[in-house]
């Protein structure tokens, strides 16, 4: 003899005397064959488990390079280790917005709070550079690079977008700490300020509010040029909306 399932999904009738069922953290599923032990089964809700806890108000960005993972939470830059612990790699400015990160095989460039920072990877924004070999975090002087909103990396060059302008900067080859004064590109194919920048398939996409344009490493004197015909009558008003996902730019 089959017994009806004592529990089901949540349902509250107009009168609690009629039905006042509440199910938390479980969901009901019908046995569609009709031949099961019951008409309904309950399954627990899928979820996430805590891997590492970082200090800081909120996680503003995560980036992985060469089997190493870095995260910025509040003002703190941390490296997340495989055993669920973290190591502090320095501090960056915090304006409450997401950070932008880009990396070469040896350096991690971080744009945070309008500044730029470099972590030399083996070393510990504004722009910041983390040297990966030494894990040393270096703050790029405001006189060299400031008002940075997003960064990218293409063909050995680091790229930095100047917030609320039509300009992006180009670094010395494979050196996020060096930004020649003449290596500035003025986007002139549309009148909008460039609000978003993202690298995809070795191309640099720049989004204004109503229009967009794509640059590539042309090998010319100014290094990056507009791809012929790659200007679009669509833009993005949301700075962090463009994203690389599933081998495609959305």
mmCIF file of C-alpha atoms in Angstrom:
data_model
loop_
_atom_site.group_PDB
_atom_site.id
_atom_site.type_symbol
_atom_site.label_atom_id
_atom_site.label_comp_id
_atom_site.label_asym_id
_atom_site.label_seq_id
_atom_site.Cartn_x
_atom_site.Cartn_y
_atom_site.Cartn_z
ATOM 1 C CA UNK A 1 0.000 0.000 0.000
ATOM 2 C CA UNK A 2 1.361 3.400 -0.967
ATOM 3 C CA UNK A 3 1.338 6.161 1.572
ATOM 4 C CA UNK A 4 0.989 9.776 0.504
ATOM 5 C CA UNK A 5 4.066 11.941 0.923
ATOM 6 C CA UNK A 6 3.768 13.824 4.170
ATOM 7 C CA UNK A 7 5.669 16.816 2.848
ATOM 8 C CA UNK A 8 5.432 18.776 -0.382
ATOM 9 C CA UNK A 9 6.124 22.201 -1.778
ATOM 10 C CA UNK A 10 5.197 25.455 -0.111
ATOM 11 C CA UNK A 11 1.576 26.482 -0.437
ATOM 12 C CA UNK A 12 -0.531 28.812 1.682
ATOM 13 C CA UNK A 13 -4.250 28.949 1.040
ATOM 14 C CA UNK A 14 -6.419 31.975 1.683
ATOM 15 C CA UNK A 15 -7.395 30.232 4.897
ATOM 16 C CA UNK A 16 -4.528 28.755 6.940
ATOM 17 C CA UNK A 17 -6.999 26.181 8.260
ATOM 18 C CA UNK A 18 -7.187 24.784 4.736
ATOM 19 C CA UNK A 19 -3.487 24.697 3.847
ATOM 20 C CA UNK A 20 -0.471 26.349 5.369
ATOM 21 C CA UNK A 21 2.475 24.352 3.999
ATOM 22 C CA UNK A 22 5.999 25.735 4.079
ATOM 23 C CA UNK A 23 9.086 23.974 2.686
ATOM 24 C CA UNK A 24 12.521 25.575 3.115
ATOM 25 C CA UNK A 25 15.723 24.703 1.230
ATOM 26 C CA UNK A 26 14.021 21.791 -0.548
ATOM 27 C CA UNK A 27 12.019 21.604 -3.755
ATOM 28 C CA UNK A 28 9.402 19.079 -4.827
ATOM 29 C CA UNK A 29 9.491 17.160 -8.098
ATOM 30 C CA UNK A 30 6.733 15.021 -9.607
ATOM 31 C CA UNK A 31 7.435 11.385 -10.465
ATOM 32 C CA UNK A 32 6.149 11.573 -14.023
ATOM 33 C CA UNK A 33 5.960 7.825 -14.652
ATOM 34 C CA UNK A 34 3.305 7.433 -11.974
ATOM 35 C CA UNK A 35 5.003 4.202 -10.943
ATOM 36 C CA UNK A 36 7.236 5.533 -8.189
ATOM 37 C CA UNK A 37 6.855 4.980 -4.483
ATOM 38 C CA UNK A 38 5.215 8.373 -4.249
ATOM 39 C CA UNK A 39 3.828 11.017 -6.595
ATOM 40 C CA UNK A 40 6.332 13.557 -5.267
ATOM 41 C CA UNK A 41 9.918 13.560 -4.050
ATOM 42 C CA UNK A 42 11.853 16.268 -2.216
ATOM 43 C CA UNK A 43 15.384 17.259 -3.251
ATOM 44 C CA UNK A 44 17.741 19.630 -1.435
ATOM 45 C CA UNK A 45 18.589 22.889 -3.166
ATOM 46 C CA UNK A 46 22.018 23.053 -4.838
ATOM 47 C CA UNK A 47 24.406 25.548 -3.343
ATOM 48 C CA UNK A 48 28.004 26.638 -2.816
ATOM 49 C CA UNK A 49 30.456 25.828 -0.068
ATOM 50 C CA UNK A 50 32.895 28.326 1.405
ATOM 51 C CA UNK A 51 36.430 27.893 0.043
ATOM 52 C CA UNK A 52 38.225 30.952 1.398
ATOM 53 C CA UNK A 53 37.221 33.995 3.456
ATOM 54 C CA UNK A 54 38.790 37.330 2.532
ATOM 55 C CA UNK A 55 38.814 40.472 4.625
ATOM 56 C CA UNK A 56 37.164 43.505 3.090
ATOM 57 C CA UNK A 57 33.694 44.846 2.474
ATOM 58 C CA UNK A 58 33.186 43.062 -0.859
ATOM 59 C CA UNK A 59 35.104 41.149 -3.512
ATOM 60 C CA UNK A 60 35.666 43.578 -6.393
ATOM 61 C CA UNK A 61 37.525 41.320 -8.801
ATOM 62 C CA UNK A 62 39.150 37.890 -9.297
ATOM 63 C CA UNK A 63 41.846 37.041 -11.856
ATOM 64 C CA UNK A 64 43.834 33.867 -12.612
ATOM 65 C CA UNK A 65 47.210 33.635 -14.363
ATOM 66 C CA UNK A 66 49.675 30.722 -14.613
ATOM 67 C CA UNK A 67 47.802 28.598 -12.047
ATOM 68 C CA UNK A 68 47.707 31.498 -9.590
ATOM 69 C CA UNK A 69 44.534 33.319 -8.531
ATOM 70 C CA UNK A 70 44.307 36.868 -7.181
ATOM 71 C CA UNK A 71 41.346 38.705 -5.675
ATOM 72 C CA UNK A 72 40.674 42.242 -4.537
ATOM 73 C CA UNK A 73 38.322 42.618 -1.573
ATOM 74 C CA UNK A 74 37.844 46.174 -0.394
ATOM 75 C CA UNK A 75 41.347 47.638 -0.397
ATOM 76 C CA UNK A 76 43.144 44.309 0.003
ATOM 77 C CA UNK A 77 44.874 42.390 -2.794
ATOM 78 C CA UNK A 78 45.192 38.708 -1.897
ATOM 79 C CA UNK A 79 46.487 35.586 -3.570
ATOM 80 C CA UNK A 80 44.162 32.611 -3.085
ATOM 81 C CA UNK A 81 45.988 29.333 -2.487
ATOM 82 C CA UNK A 82 44.848 25.832 -3.364
ATOM 83 C CA UNK A 83 44.430 24.805 0.291
ATOM 84 C CA UNK A 84 41.705 27.398 0.912
ATOM 85 C CA UNK A 85 43.925 30.034 2.506
ATOM 86 C CA UNK A 86 45.039 33.424 1.204
ATOM 87 C CA UNK A 87 48.167 35.589 1.311
ATOM 88 C CA UNK A 88 48.081 39.380 1.321
ATOM 89 C CA UNK A 89 49.917 40.956 -1.621
ATOM 90 C CA UNK A 90 49.300 44.611 -0.782
ATOM 91 C CA UNK A 91 46.582 47.251 -0.797
ATOM 92 C CA UNK A 92 44.917 49.323 -3.514
ATOM 93 C CA UNK A 93 42.559 52.286 -3.626
ATOM 94 C CA UNK A 94 38.870 51.475 -3.191
ATOM 95 C CA UNK A 95 36.095 53.513 -4.822
ATOM 96 C CA UNK A 96 33.447 50.829 -4.331
ATOM 97 C CA UNK A 97 33.504 49.807 -8.013
ATOM 98 C CA UNK A 98 34.876 46.619 -9.611
ATOM 99 C CA UNK A 99 38.597 46.466 -10.322
ATOM 100 C CA UNK A 100 40.040 45.709 -13.745
ATOM 101 C CA UNK A 101 42.999 43.332 -14.075
ATOM 102 C CA UNK A 102 45.246 42.190 -16.930
ATOM 103 C CA UNK A 103 48.424 40.126 -16.949
ATOM 104 C CA UNK A 104 51.518 39.190 -18.903
ATOM 105 C CA UNK A 105 53.487 36.051 -17.988
ATOM 106 C CA UNK A 106 55.416 38.093 -15.400
ATOM 107 C CA UNK A 107 53.231 41.018 -14.280
ATOM 108 C CA UNK A 108 49.711 41.647 -13.046
ATOM 109 C CA UNK A 109 48.278 45.122 -13.733
ATOM 110 C CA UNK A 110 45.396 46.321 -11.565
ATOM 111 C CA UNK A 111 43.209 49.393 -12.076
ATOM 112 C CA UNK A 112 41.414 50.356 -8.885
ATOM 113 C CA UNK A 113 39.989 53.618 -7.633
ATOM 114 C CA UNK A 114 41.398 55.513 -10.614
ATOM 115 C CA UNK A 115 44.975 54.387 -9.890
ATOM 116 C CA UNK A 116 47.154 51.687 -11.449
ATOM 117 C CA UNK A 117 49.205 49.037 -9.626
ATOM 118 C CA UNK A 118 51.690 46.429 -10.872
ATOM 119 C CA UNK A 119 52.428 43.130 -9.129
ATOM 120 C CA UNK A 120 55.559 41.533 -10.531
ATOM 121 C CA UNK A 121 54.607 37.884 -10.407
ATOM 122 C CA UNK A 122 57.138 36.387 -8.146
ATOM 123 C CA UNK A 123 56.752 39.847 -6.344
ATOM 124 C CA UNK A 124 53.807 41.378 -4.459
ATOM 125 C CA UNK A 125 45.566 50.554 -8.994
ATOM 126 C CA UNK A 126 45.219 54.053 -9.555
ATOM 127 C CA UNK A 127 47.225 51.359 -11.541
ATOM 128 C CA UNK A 128 49.219 48.793 -9.659
ATOM 129 C CA UNK A 129 51.705 46.234 -10.969
ATOM 130 C CA UNK A 130 52.307 42.904 -9.223
ATOM 131 C CA UNK A 131 55.609 41.334 -10.263
ATOM 132 C CA UNK A 132 54.793 37.627 -10.388
ATOM 133 C CA UNK A 133 58.354 36.510 -9.737
ATOM 134 C CA UNK A 134 58.803 38.492 -6.547
ATOM 135 C CA UNK A 135 55.192 39.120 -5.438
ATOM 136 C CA UNK A 136 55.969 42.828 -4.951
ATOM 137 C CA UNK A 137 53.161 45.334 -5.582
ATOM 138 C CA UNK A 138 54.171 48.672 -7.113
ATOM 139 C CA UNK A 139 51.938 51.727 -7.352
ATOM 140 C CA UNK A 140 52.359 53.553 -10.651
ATOM 141 C CA UNK A 141 52.920 57.243 -9.999
ATOM 142 C CA UNK A 142 49.887 59.437 -10.649
ATOM 143 C CA UNK A 143 52.027 61.615 -12.886
ATOM 144 C CA UNK A 144 52.664 58.584 -15.104
ATOM 145 C CA UNK A 145 49.249 56.955 -15.126
ATOM 146 C CA UNK A 146 46.098 58.107 -13.364
ATOM 147 C CA UNK A 147 42.327 58.269 -13.831
ATOM 148 C CA UNK A 148 42.444 54.653 -15.036
ATOM 149 C CA UNK A 149 39.167 52.736 -15.219
ATOM 150 C CA UNK A 150 40.030 49.522 -17.092
ATOM 151 C CA UNK A 151 43.112 47.687 -18.327
ATOM 152 C CA UNK A 152 43.865 44.988 -20.912
ATOM 153 C CA UNK A 153 46.776 43.056 -22.448
ATOM 154 C CA UNK A 154 47.349 42.315 -26.159
ATOM 155 C CA UNK A 155 50.479 41.132 -27.978
ATOM 156 C CA UNK A 156 52.850 42.092 -25.160
ATOM 157 C CA UNK A 157 51.348 45.543 -24.605
ATOM 158 C CA UNK A 158 49.398 46.610 -21.537
ATOM 159 C CA UNK A 159 46.541 49.003 -22.314
ATOM 160 C CA UNK A 160 44.874 51.460 -19.927
ATOM 161 C CA UNK A 161 41.625 53.348 -20.501
ATOM 162 C CA UNK A 162 41.475 56.888 -19.145
ATOM 163 C CA UNK A 163 38.100 57.359 -17.459
ATOM 164 C CA UNK A 164 35.657 59.868 -19.004
ATOM 165 C CA UNK A 165 37.903 60.566 -22.010
ATOM 166 C CA UNK A 166 38.416 59.305 -25.557
ATOM 167 C CA UNK A 167 41.937 58.112 -24.781
ATOM 168 C CA UNK A 168 43.710 54.882 -23.955
ATOM 169 C CA UNK A 169 47.386 54.438 -23.099
ATOM 170 C CA UNK A 170 49.882 51.850 -24.368
ATOM 171 C CA UNK A 171 52.748 50.563 -22.231
ATOM 172 C CA UNK A 172 56.276 49.645 -23.199
ATOM 173 C CA UNK A 173 56.418 46.045 -24.464
ATOM 174 C CA UNK A 174 55.908 43.591 -21.567
ATOM 175 C CA UNK A 175 56.402 46.272 -18.911
ATOM 176 C CA UNK A 176 53.350 47.557 -17.070
ATOM 177 C CA UNK A 177 55.486 50.017 -15.113
ATOM 178 C CA UNK A 178 56.526 52.011 -18.203
ATOM 179 C CA UNK A 179 54.019 54.201 -20.099
ATOM 180 C CA UNK A 180 55.650 56.400 -22.794
ATOM 181 C CA UNK A 181 54.015 59.815 -22.952
ATOM 182 C CA UNK A 182 53.566 59.651 -26.724
ATOM 183 C CA UNK A 183 51.861 56.248 -26.722
ATOM 184 C CA UNK A 184 48.337 57.622 -26.310
ATOM 185 C CA UNK A 185 45.532 56.790 -28.741
ATOM 186 C CA UNK A 186 42.752 59.327 -29.256
ATOM 187 C CA UNK A 187 39.536 57.582 -30.320
ATOM 188 C CA UNK A 188 38.106 59.897 -32.962
ATOM 189 C CA UNK A 189 35.666 57.750 -34.958
ATOM 190 C CA UNK A 190 32.781 58.799 -32.684
ATOM 191 C CA UNK A 191 32.190 61.764 -30.341
ATOM 192 C CA UNK A 192 31.333 59.777 -27.193
ATOM 193 C CA UNK A 193 33.715 59.312 -24.312
ATOM 194 C CA UNK A 194 34.854 55.703 -24.110
ATOM 195 C CA UNK A 195 33.044 54.094 -21.193
ATOM 196 C CA UNK A 196 34.208 50.480 -21.511
ATOM 197 C CA UNK A 197 37.262 48.654 -22.831
ATOM 198 C CA UNK A 198 37.782 44.915 -23.210
ATOM 199 C CA UNK A 199 40.244 42.686 -25.072
ATOM 200 C CA UNK A 200 38.910 39.702 -27.014
ATOM 201 C CA UNK A 201 40.701 37.496 -29.549
ATOM 202 C CA UNK A 202 43.655 39.940 -29.729
ATOM 203 C CA UNK A 203 41.269 42.781 -30.554
ATOM 204 C CA UNK A 204 40.551 45.817 -28.378
ATOM 205 C CA UNK A 205 36.856 46.714 -28.145
ATOM 206 C CA UNK A 206 35.990 50.249 -27.052
ATOM 207 C CA UNK A 207 32.404 51.185 -26.196
ATOM 208 C CA UNK A 208 30.892 54.649 -26.141
ATOM 209 C CA UNK A 209 27.315 55.283 -25.041
ATOM 210 C CA UNK A 210 25.889 55.017 -28.560
ATOM 211 C CA UNK A 211 28.759 53.677 -30.697
ATOM 212 C CA UNK A 212 31.623 51.193 -30.542
ATOM 213 C CA UNK A 213 34.897 50.614 -32.367
ATOM 214 C CA UNK A 214 37.496 47.828 -32.524
ATOM 215 C CA UNK A 215 41.286 48.322 -32.648
ATOM 216 C CA UNK A 216 44.035 45.808 -33.431
ATOM 217 C CA UNK A 217 47.821 45.635 -33.263
ATOM 218 C CA UNK A 218 48.607 46.831 -36.788
ATOM 219 C CA UNK A 219 52.354 47.194 -36.325
ATOM 220 C CA UNK A 220 52.132 50.836 -37.372
ATOM 221 C CA UNK A 221 53.954 53.706 -35.710
ATOM 222 C CA UNK A 222 51.076 54.203 -33.256
ATOM 223 C CA UNK A 223 50.889 50.405 -32.707
ATOM 224 C CA UNK A 224 47.079 50.077 -32.562
ATOM 225 C CA UNK A 225 44.707 51.119 -35.347
ATOM 226 C CA UNK A 226 40.998 50.795 -36.097
ATOM 227 C CA UNK A 227 40.014 47.614 -37.938
ATOM 228 C CA UNK A 228 38.517 48.782 -41.268
ATOM 229 C CA UNK A 229 34.740 48.535 -41.082
ATOM 230 C CA UNK A 230 34.744 47.674 -37.364
ATOM 231 C CA UNK A 231 32.663 50.623 -36.166
ATOM 232 C CA UNK A 232 29.204 49.890 -34.778
ATOM 233 C CA UNK A 233 26.114 52.009 -34.160
ATOM 234 C CA UNK A 234 25.599 50.386 -30.776
ATOM 235 C CA UNK A 235 27.328 51.206 -27.524
ATOM 236 C CA UNK A 236 27.137 50.395 -23.835
ATOM 237 C CA UNK A 237 26.058 52.750 -21.079
ATOM 238 C CA UNK A 238 27.142 50.232 -18.412
ATOM 239 C CA UNK A 239 30.908 50.224 -17.893
ATOM 240 C CA UNK A 240 31.097 46.632 -16.669
ATOM 241 C CA UNK A 241 28.496 45.139 -19.009
ATOM 242 C CA UNK A 242 30.788 43.879 -21.845
ATOM 243 C CA UNK A 243 32.215 40.473 -20.888
ATOM 244 C CA UNK A 244 34.089 37.547 -22.424
ATOM 245 C CA UNK A 245 32.115 34.338 -22.010
ATOM 246 C CA UNK A 246 32.202 30.975 -23.817
ATOM 247 C CA UNK A 247 34.802 32.176 -26.371
ATOM 248 C CA UNK A 248 32.530 35.091 -27.290
ATOM 249 C CA UNK A 249 32.263 38.765 -26.385
ATOM 250 C CA UNK A 250 28.876 39.727 -24.965
#
